[in-house]
Amino acid sequence: MTKNELWELIKYSSSREIYIITHYGVLIRLYCPIKVQAIQDVGILKKGQIVLVDEIKTTIELKTVYIINNEGYYYYNFDIML
């Protein structure tokens, strides 16, 4: 994917919301701040710690990054708390 294609994709998205599919197959939209729980130690966060996601960003490789206390963390380090 080129940078222009990525720009076309993300210019319609918001860094303050995310769509997820529940275990029941229902699509829902969540708005920041989103409560998440660390599933492993990452950065200064400890496994089991519950924190709030302030923003959601996407890397050029299309990986989702949660902004927590002005630090970026990959989404796969967390479970979303519903």
mmCIF file of N, CA and C in Angstrom:
data_model
loop_
_atom_site.group_PDB
_atom_site.id
_atom_site.type_symbol
_atom_site.label_atom_id
_atom_site.label_comp_id
_atom_site.label_asym_id
_atom_site.label_seq_id
_atom_site.Cartn_x
_atom_site.Cartn_y
_atom_site.Cartn_z
ATOM 1 N N MET A 1 0.846 -1.175 0.000
ATOM 2 C CA MET A 1 0.000 0.000 0.000
ATOM 3 C C MET A 1 0.887 1.232 0.000
ATOM 4 N N THR A 2 0.584 2.155 -0.874
ATOM 5 C CA THR A 2 1.363 3.385 -0.949
ATOM 6 C C THR A 2 0.900 4.367 0.125
ATOM 7 N N LYS A 3 1.689 5.390 0.350
ATOM 8 C CA LYS A 3 1.313 6.417 1.325
ATOM 9 C C LYS A 3 0.028 7.125 0.905
ATOM 10 N N ASN A 4 -0.144 7.353 -0.394
ATOM 11 C CA ASN A 4 -1.371 7.997 -0.871
ATOM 12 C C ASN A 4 -2.592 7.117 -0.633
ATOM 13 N N GLU A 5 -2.452 5.812 -0.856
ATOM 14 C CA GLU A 5 -3.566 4.889 -0.595
ATOM 15 C C GLU A 5 -3.899 4.855 0.890
ATOM 16 N N LEU A 6 -2.861 4.854 1.721
ATOM 17 C CA LEU A 6 -3.082 4.882 3.167
ATOM 18 C C LEU A 6 -3.788 6.173 3.566
ATOM 19 N N TRP A 7 -3.355 7.305 3.024
ATOM 20 C CA TRP A 7 -3.996 8.577 3.337
ATOM 21 C C TRP A 7 -5.472 8.553 2.955
ATOM 22 N N GLU A 8 -5.791 8.003 1.792
ATOM 23 C CA GLU A 8 -7.187 7.898 1.355
ATOM 24 C C GLU A 8 -8.001 7.056 2.330
ATOM 25 N N LEU A 9 -7.391 6.013 2.861
ATOM 26 C CA LEU A 9 -8.083 5.131 3.799
ATOM 27 C C LEU A 9 -8.333 5.809 5.143
ATOM 28 N N ILE A 10 -7.316 6.450 5.704
ATOM 29 C CA ILE A 10 -7.461 6.979 7.061
ATOM 30 C C ILE A 10 -8.082 8.364 7.131
ATOM 31 N N LYS A 11 -8.184 9.065 6.013
ATOM 32 C CA LYS A 11 -8.755 10.411 6.104
ATOM 33 C C LYS A 11 -10.245 10.377 6.455
ATOM 34 N N TYR A 12 -10.879 9.221 6.295
ATOM 35 C CA TYR A 12 -12.292 9.087 6.653
ATOM 36 C C TYR A 12 -12.488 8.473 8.036
ATOM 37 N N SER A 13 -11.402 8.148 8.713
ATOM 38 C CA SER A 13 -11.517 7.530 10.033
ATOM 39 C C SER A 13 -11.234 8.565 11.118
ATOM 40 N N SER A 14 -11.573 8.200 12.327
ATOM 41 C CA SER A 14 -11.368 9.081 13.473
ATOM 42 C C SER A 14 -10.404 8.425 14.445
ATOM 43 N N SER A 15 -9.537 9.215 15.032
ATOM 44 C CA SER A 15 -8.611 8.680 16.037
ATOM 45 C C SER A 15 -9.269 8.583 17.406
ATOM 46 N N ARG A 16 -10.548 8.909 17.483
ATOM 47 C CA ARG A 16 -11.261 8.892 18.762
ATOM 48 C C ARG A 16 -12.331 7.801 18.836
ATOM 49 N N GLU A 17 -12.387 6.912 17.832
ATOM 50 C CA GLU A 17 -13.366 5.830 17.864
ATOM 51 C C GLU A 17 -12.808 4.595 17.172
ATOM 52 N N ILE A 18 -13.379 3.444 17.539
ATOM 53 C CA ILE A 18 -12.961 2.174 16.961
ATOM 54 C C ILE A 18 -14.179 1.267 16.856
ATOM 55 N N TYR A 19 -14.210 0.479 15.804
ATOM 56 C CA TYR A 19 -15.262 -0.517 15.624
ATOM 57 C C TYR A 19 -14.707 -1.877 16.023
ATOM 58 N N ILE A 20 -15.488 -2.625 16.795
ATOM 59 C CA ILE A 20 -15.078 -3.972 17.179
ATOM 60 C C ILE A 20 -16.242 -4.926 16.966
ATOM 61 N N ILE A 21 -15.915 -6.193 16.841
ATOM 62 C CA ILE A 21 -16.932 -7.239 16.746
ATOM 63 C C ILE A 21 -16.903 -8.011 18.058
ATOM 64 N N THR A 22 -18.048 -8.109 18.728
ATOM 65 C CA THR A 22 -18.129 -8.806 20.003
ATOM 66 C C THR A 22 -18.054 -10.312 19.784
ATOM 67 N N HIS A 23 -17.983 -11.053 20.898
ATOM 68 C CA HIS A 23 -17.978 -12.522 20.842
ATOM 69 C C HIS A 23 -19.270 -13.059 20.233
ATOM 70 N N TYR A 24 -20.310 -12.242 20.237
ATOM 71 C CA TYR A 24 -21.612 -12.655 19.701
ATOM 72 C C TYR A 24 -21.783 -12.255 18.234
ATOM 73 N N GLY A 25 -20.726 -11.694 17.624
ATOM 74 C CA GLY A 25 -20.776 -11.312 16.218
ATOM 75 C C GLY A 25 -21.462 -9.989 15.955
ATOM 76 N N VAL A 26 -21.587 -9.156 16.978
ATOM 77 C CA VAL A 26 -22.235 -7.855 16.842
ATOM 78 C C VAL A 26 -21.173 -6.771 16.672
ATOM 79 N N LEU A 27 -21.343 -5.939 15.650
ATOM 80 C CA LEU A 27 -20.430 -4.821 15.406
ATOM 81 C C LEU A 27 -20.849 -3.637 16.275
ATOM 82 N N ILE A 28 -19.914 -3.113 17.073
ATOM 83 C CA ILE A 28 -20.205 -1.942 17.902
ATOM 84 C C ILE A 28 -19.089 -0.908 17.718
ATOM 85 N N ARG A 29 -19.445 0.339 17.984
ATOM 86 C CA ARG A 29 -18.489 1.444 17.907
ATOM 87 C C ARG A 29 -18.215 1.932 19.322
ATOM 88 N N LEU A 30 -16.934 2.033 19.657
ATOM 89 C CA LEU A 30 -16.523 2.547 20.953
ATOM 90 C C LEU A 30 -15.829 3.886 20.766
ATOM 91 N N TYR A 31 -16.057 4.789 21.696
ATOM 92 C CA TYR A 31 -15.460 6.122 21.655
ATOM 93 C C TYR A 31 -14.425 6.262 22.761
ATOM 94 N N CYS A 32 -13.351 6.945 22.472
ATOM 95 C CA CYS A 32 -12.320 7.211 23.469
ATOM 96 C C CYS A 32 -12.859 8.160 24.534
ATOM 97 N N PRO A 33 -12.455 7.981 25.775
ATOM 98 C CA PRO A 33 -11.461 7.016 26.238
ATOM 99 C C PRO A 33 -12.053 5.606 26.340
ATOM 100 N N ILE A 34 -11.255 4.626 25.944
ATOM 101 C CA ILE A 34 -11.651 3.219 25.981
ATOM 102 C C ILE A 34 -10.842 2.540 27.082
ATOM 103 N N LYS A 35 -11.524 1.778 27.919
ATOM 104 C CA LYS A 35 -10.865 1.072 29.007
ATOM 105 C C LYS A 35 -10.297 -0.240 28.467
ATOM 106 N N VAL A 36 -8.989 -0.462 28.690
ATOM 107 C CA VAL A 36 -8.323 -1.691 28.261
ATOM 108 C C VAL A 36 -7.503 -2.249 29.421
ATOM 109 N N GLN A 37 -7.206 -3.554 29.321
ATOM 110 C CA GLN A 37 -6.393 -4.219 30.329
ATOM 111 C C GLN A 37 -5.167 -4.819 29.658
ATOM 112 N N ALA A 38 -3.997 -4.564 30.218
ATOM 113 C CA ALA A 38 -2.750 -5.114 29.670
ATOM 114 C C ALA A 38 -2.737 -6.625 29.865
ATOM 115 N N ILE A 39 -2.426 -7.359 28.798
ATOM 116 C CA ILE A 39 -2.374 -8.824 28.907
ATOM 117 C C ILE A 39 -0.936 -9.316 29.095
ATOM 118 N N GLN A 40 0.006 -8.376 29.075
ATOM 119 C CA GLN A 40 1.407 -8.679 29.374
ATOM 120 C C GLN A 40 2.088 -7.373 29.770
ATOM 121 N N ASP A 41 3.244 -7.476 30.384
ATOM 122 C CA ASP A 41 4.020 -6.274 30.691
ATOM 123 C C ASP A 41 4.454 -5.623 29.387
ATOM 124 N N VAL A 42 4.216 -4.329 29.279
ATOM 125 C CA VAL A 42 4.623 -3.592 28.081
ATOM 126 C C VAL A 42 4.943 -2.164 28.502
ATOM 127 N N GLY A 43 6.151 -1.702 28.149
ATOM 128 C CA GLY A 43 6.559 -0.365 28.576
ATOM 129 C C GLY A 43 6.520 -0.274 30.090
ATOM 130 N N ILE A 44 5.885 0.785 30.587
ATOM 131 C CA ILE A 44 5.768 0.954 32.039
ATOM 132 C C ILE A 44 4.506 0.290 32.587
ATOM 133 N N LEU A 45 3.697 -0.301 31.725
ATOM 134 C CA LEU A 45 2.441 -0.937 32.141
ATOM 135 C C LEU A 45 2.686 -2.388 32.533
ATOM 136 N N LYS A 46 1.984 -2.834 33.551
ATOM 137 C CA LYS A 46 2.134 -4.192 34.064
ATOM 138 C C LYS A 46 0.931 -5.051 33.658
ATOM 139 N N LYS A 47 1.169 -6.335 33.528
ATOM 140 C CA LYS A 47 0.117 -7.284 33.194
ATOM 141 C C LYS A 47 -1.038 -7.130 34.178
ATOM 142 N N GLY A 48 -2.266 -7.036 33.643
ATOM 143 C CA GLY A 48 -3.457 -6.894 34.476
ATOM 144 C C GLY A 48 -3.850 -5.455 34.769
ATOM 145 N N GLN A 49 -2.967 -4.521 34.495
ATOM 146 C CA GLN A 49 -3.256 -3.116 34.757
ATOM 147 C C GLN A 49 -4.329 -2.614 33.795
ATOM 148 N N ILE A 50 -5.273 -1.865 34.332
ATOM 149 C CA ILE A 50 -6.355 -1.290 33.526
ATOM 150 C C ILE A 50 -6.047 0.186 33.294
ATOM 151 N N VAL A 51 -6.093 0.583 32.020
ATOM 152 C CA VAL A 51 -5.762 1.961 31.633
ATOM 153 C C VAL A 51 -6.774 2.449 30.605
ATOM 154 N N LEU A 52 -6.727 3.739 30.308
ATOM 155 C CA LEU A 52 -7.620 4.339 29.320
ATOM 156 C C LEU A 52 -6.856 4.702 28.053
ATOM 157 N N VAL A 53 -7.443 4.360 26.912
ATOM 158 C CA VAL A 53 -6.890 4.714 25.611
ATOM 159 C C VAL A 53 -7.423 6.092 25.244
ATOM 160 N N ASP A 54 -6.518 7.038 25.013
ATOM 161 C CA ASP A 54 -6.903 8.401 24.678
ATOM 162 C C ASP A 54 -7.167 8.584 23.186
ATOM 163 N N GLU A 55 -6.383 7.882 22.358
ATOM 164 C CA GLU A 55 -6.518 7.963 20.902
ATOM 165 C C GLU A 55 -6.125 6.630 20.285
ATOM 166 N N ILE A 56 -6.547 6.433 19.041
ATOM 167 C CA ILE A 56 -6.213 5.224 18.299
ATOM 168 C C ILE A 56 -5.596 5.658 16.978
ATOM 169 N N LYS A 57 -4.405 5.186 16.715
ATOM 170 C CA LYS A 57 -3.671 5.546 15.497
ATOM 171 C C LYS A 57 -3.405 4.288 14.675
ATOM 172 N N THR A 58 -2.947 4.492 13.437
ATOM 173 C CA THR A 58 -2.593 3.394 12.554
ATOM 174 C C THR A 58 -1.210 3.654 11.975
ATOM 175 N N THR A 59 -0.349 2.628 11.989
ATOM 176 C CA THR A 59 0.980 2.774 11.406
ATOM 177 C C THR A 59 0.893 2.623 9.893
ATOM 178 N N ILE A 60 1.963 2.923 9.215
ATOM 179 C CA ILE A 60 2.013 2.778 7.760
ATOM 180 C C ILE A 60 1.853 1.309 7.358
ATOM 181 N N GLU A 61 2.170 0.384 8.285
ATOM 182 C CA GLU A 61 1.991 -1.052 8.036
ATOM 183 C C GLU A 61 0.584 -1.514 8.407
ATOM 184 N N LEU A 62 -0.302 -0.552 8.718
ATOM 185 C CA LEU A 62 -1.711 -0.794 9.088
ATOM 186 C C LEU A 62 -1.855 -1.537 10.409
ATOM 187 N N LYS A 63 -0.948 -1.311 11.345
ATOM 188 C CA LYS A 63 -1.076 -1.864 12.690
ATOM 189 C C LYS A 63 -1.721 -0.809 13.576
ATOM 190 N N THR A 64 -2.635 -1.245 14.417
ATOM 191 C CA THR A 64 -3.342 -0.340 15.317
ATOM 192 C C THR A 64 -2.488 -0.051 16.546
ATOM 193 N N VAL A 65 -2.416 1.224 16.898
ATOM 194 C CA VAL A 65 -1.638 1.680 18.049
ATOM 195 C C VAL A 65 -2.566 2.451 18.976
ATOM 196 N N TYR A 66 -2.551 2.078 20.249
ATOM 197 C CA TYR A 66 -3.308 2.808 21.272
ATOM 198 C C TYR A 66 -2.397 3.861 21.881
ATOM 199 N N ILE A 67 -2.894 5.078 22.002
ATOM 200 C CA ILE A 67 -2.166 6.148 22.686
ATOM 201 C C ILE A 67 -2.684 6.197 24.119
ATOM 202 N N ILE A 68 -1.796 5.874 25.049
ATOM 203 C CA ILE A 68 -2.124 5.814 26.475
ATOM 204 C C ILE A 68 -1.111 6.698 27.205
ATOM 205 N N ASN A 69 -1.594 7.721 27.881
ATOM 206 C CA ASN A 69 -0.701 8.667 28.586
ATOM 207 C C ASN A 69 0.413 9.175 27.664
ATOM 208 N N ASN A 70 0.038 9.539 26.444
ATOM 209 C CA ASN A 70 0.954 10.098 25.436
ATOM 210 C C ASN A 70 2.032 9.123 24.966
ATOM 211 N N GLU A 71 1.841 7.828 25.198
ATOM 212 C CA GLU A 71 2.765 6.802 24.722
ATOM 213 C C GLU A 71 2.012 5.852 23.802
ATOM 214 N N GLY A 72 2.664 5.365 22.750
ATOM 215 C CA GLY A 72 2.031 4.450 21.813
ATOM 216 C C GLY A 72 2.301 2.991 22.162
ATOM 217 N N TYR A 73 1.252 2.169 22.108
ATOM 218 C CA TYR A 73 1.356 0.731 22.379
ATOM 219 C C TYR A 73 0.546 -0.020 21.328
ATOM 220 N N TYR A 74 1.079 -1.117 20.825
ATOM 221 C CA TYR A 74 0.329 -1.927 19.876
ATOM 222 C C TYR A 74 -0.896 -2.540 20.545
ATOM 223 N N TYR A 75 -1.993 -2.621 19.786
ATOM 224 C CA TYR A 75 -3.273 -3.090 20.305
ATOM 225 C C TYR A 75 -3.209 -4.499 20.872
ATOM 226 N N TYR A 76 -2.347 -5.355 20.339
ATOM 227 C CA TYR A 76 -2.342 -6.764 20.739
ATOM 228 C C TYR A 76 -1.798 -6.996 22.141
ATOM 229 N N ASN A 77 -1.370 -5.943 22.805
ATOM 230 C CA ASN A 77 -0.926 -6.044 24.196
ATOM 231 C C ASN A 77 -2.084 -5.858 25.183
ATOM 232 N N PHE A 78 -3.313 -5.663 24.670
ATOM 233 C CA PHE A 78 -4.438 -5.292 25.524
ATOM 234 C C PHE A 78 -5.716 -6.037 25.158
ATOM 235 N N ASP A 79 -6.567 -6.185 26.154
ATOM 236 C CA ASP A 79 -7.955 -6.617 25.947
ATOM 237 C C ASP A 79 -8.848 -5.426 26.217
ATOM 238 N N ILE A 80 -9.838 -5.223 25.364
ATOM 239 C CA ILE A 80 -10.796 -4.142 25.575
ATOM 240 C C ILE A 80 -11.790 -4.570 26.637
ATOM 241 N N MET A 81 -12.040 -3.683 27.594
ATOM 242 C CA MET A 81 -12.985 -3.947 28.686
ATOM 243 C C MET A 81 -14.335 -3.366 28.300
ATOM 244 N N LEU A 82 -15.325 -4.230 28.122
ATOM 245 C CA LEU A 82 -16.675 -3.752 27.780
ATOM 246 C C LEU A 82 -17.540 -3.672 29.010
#
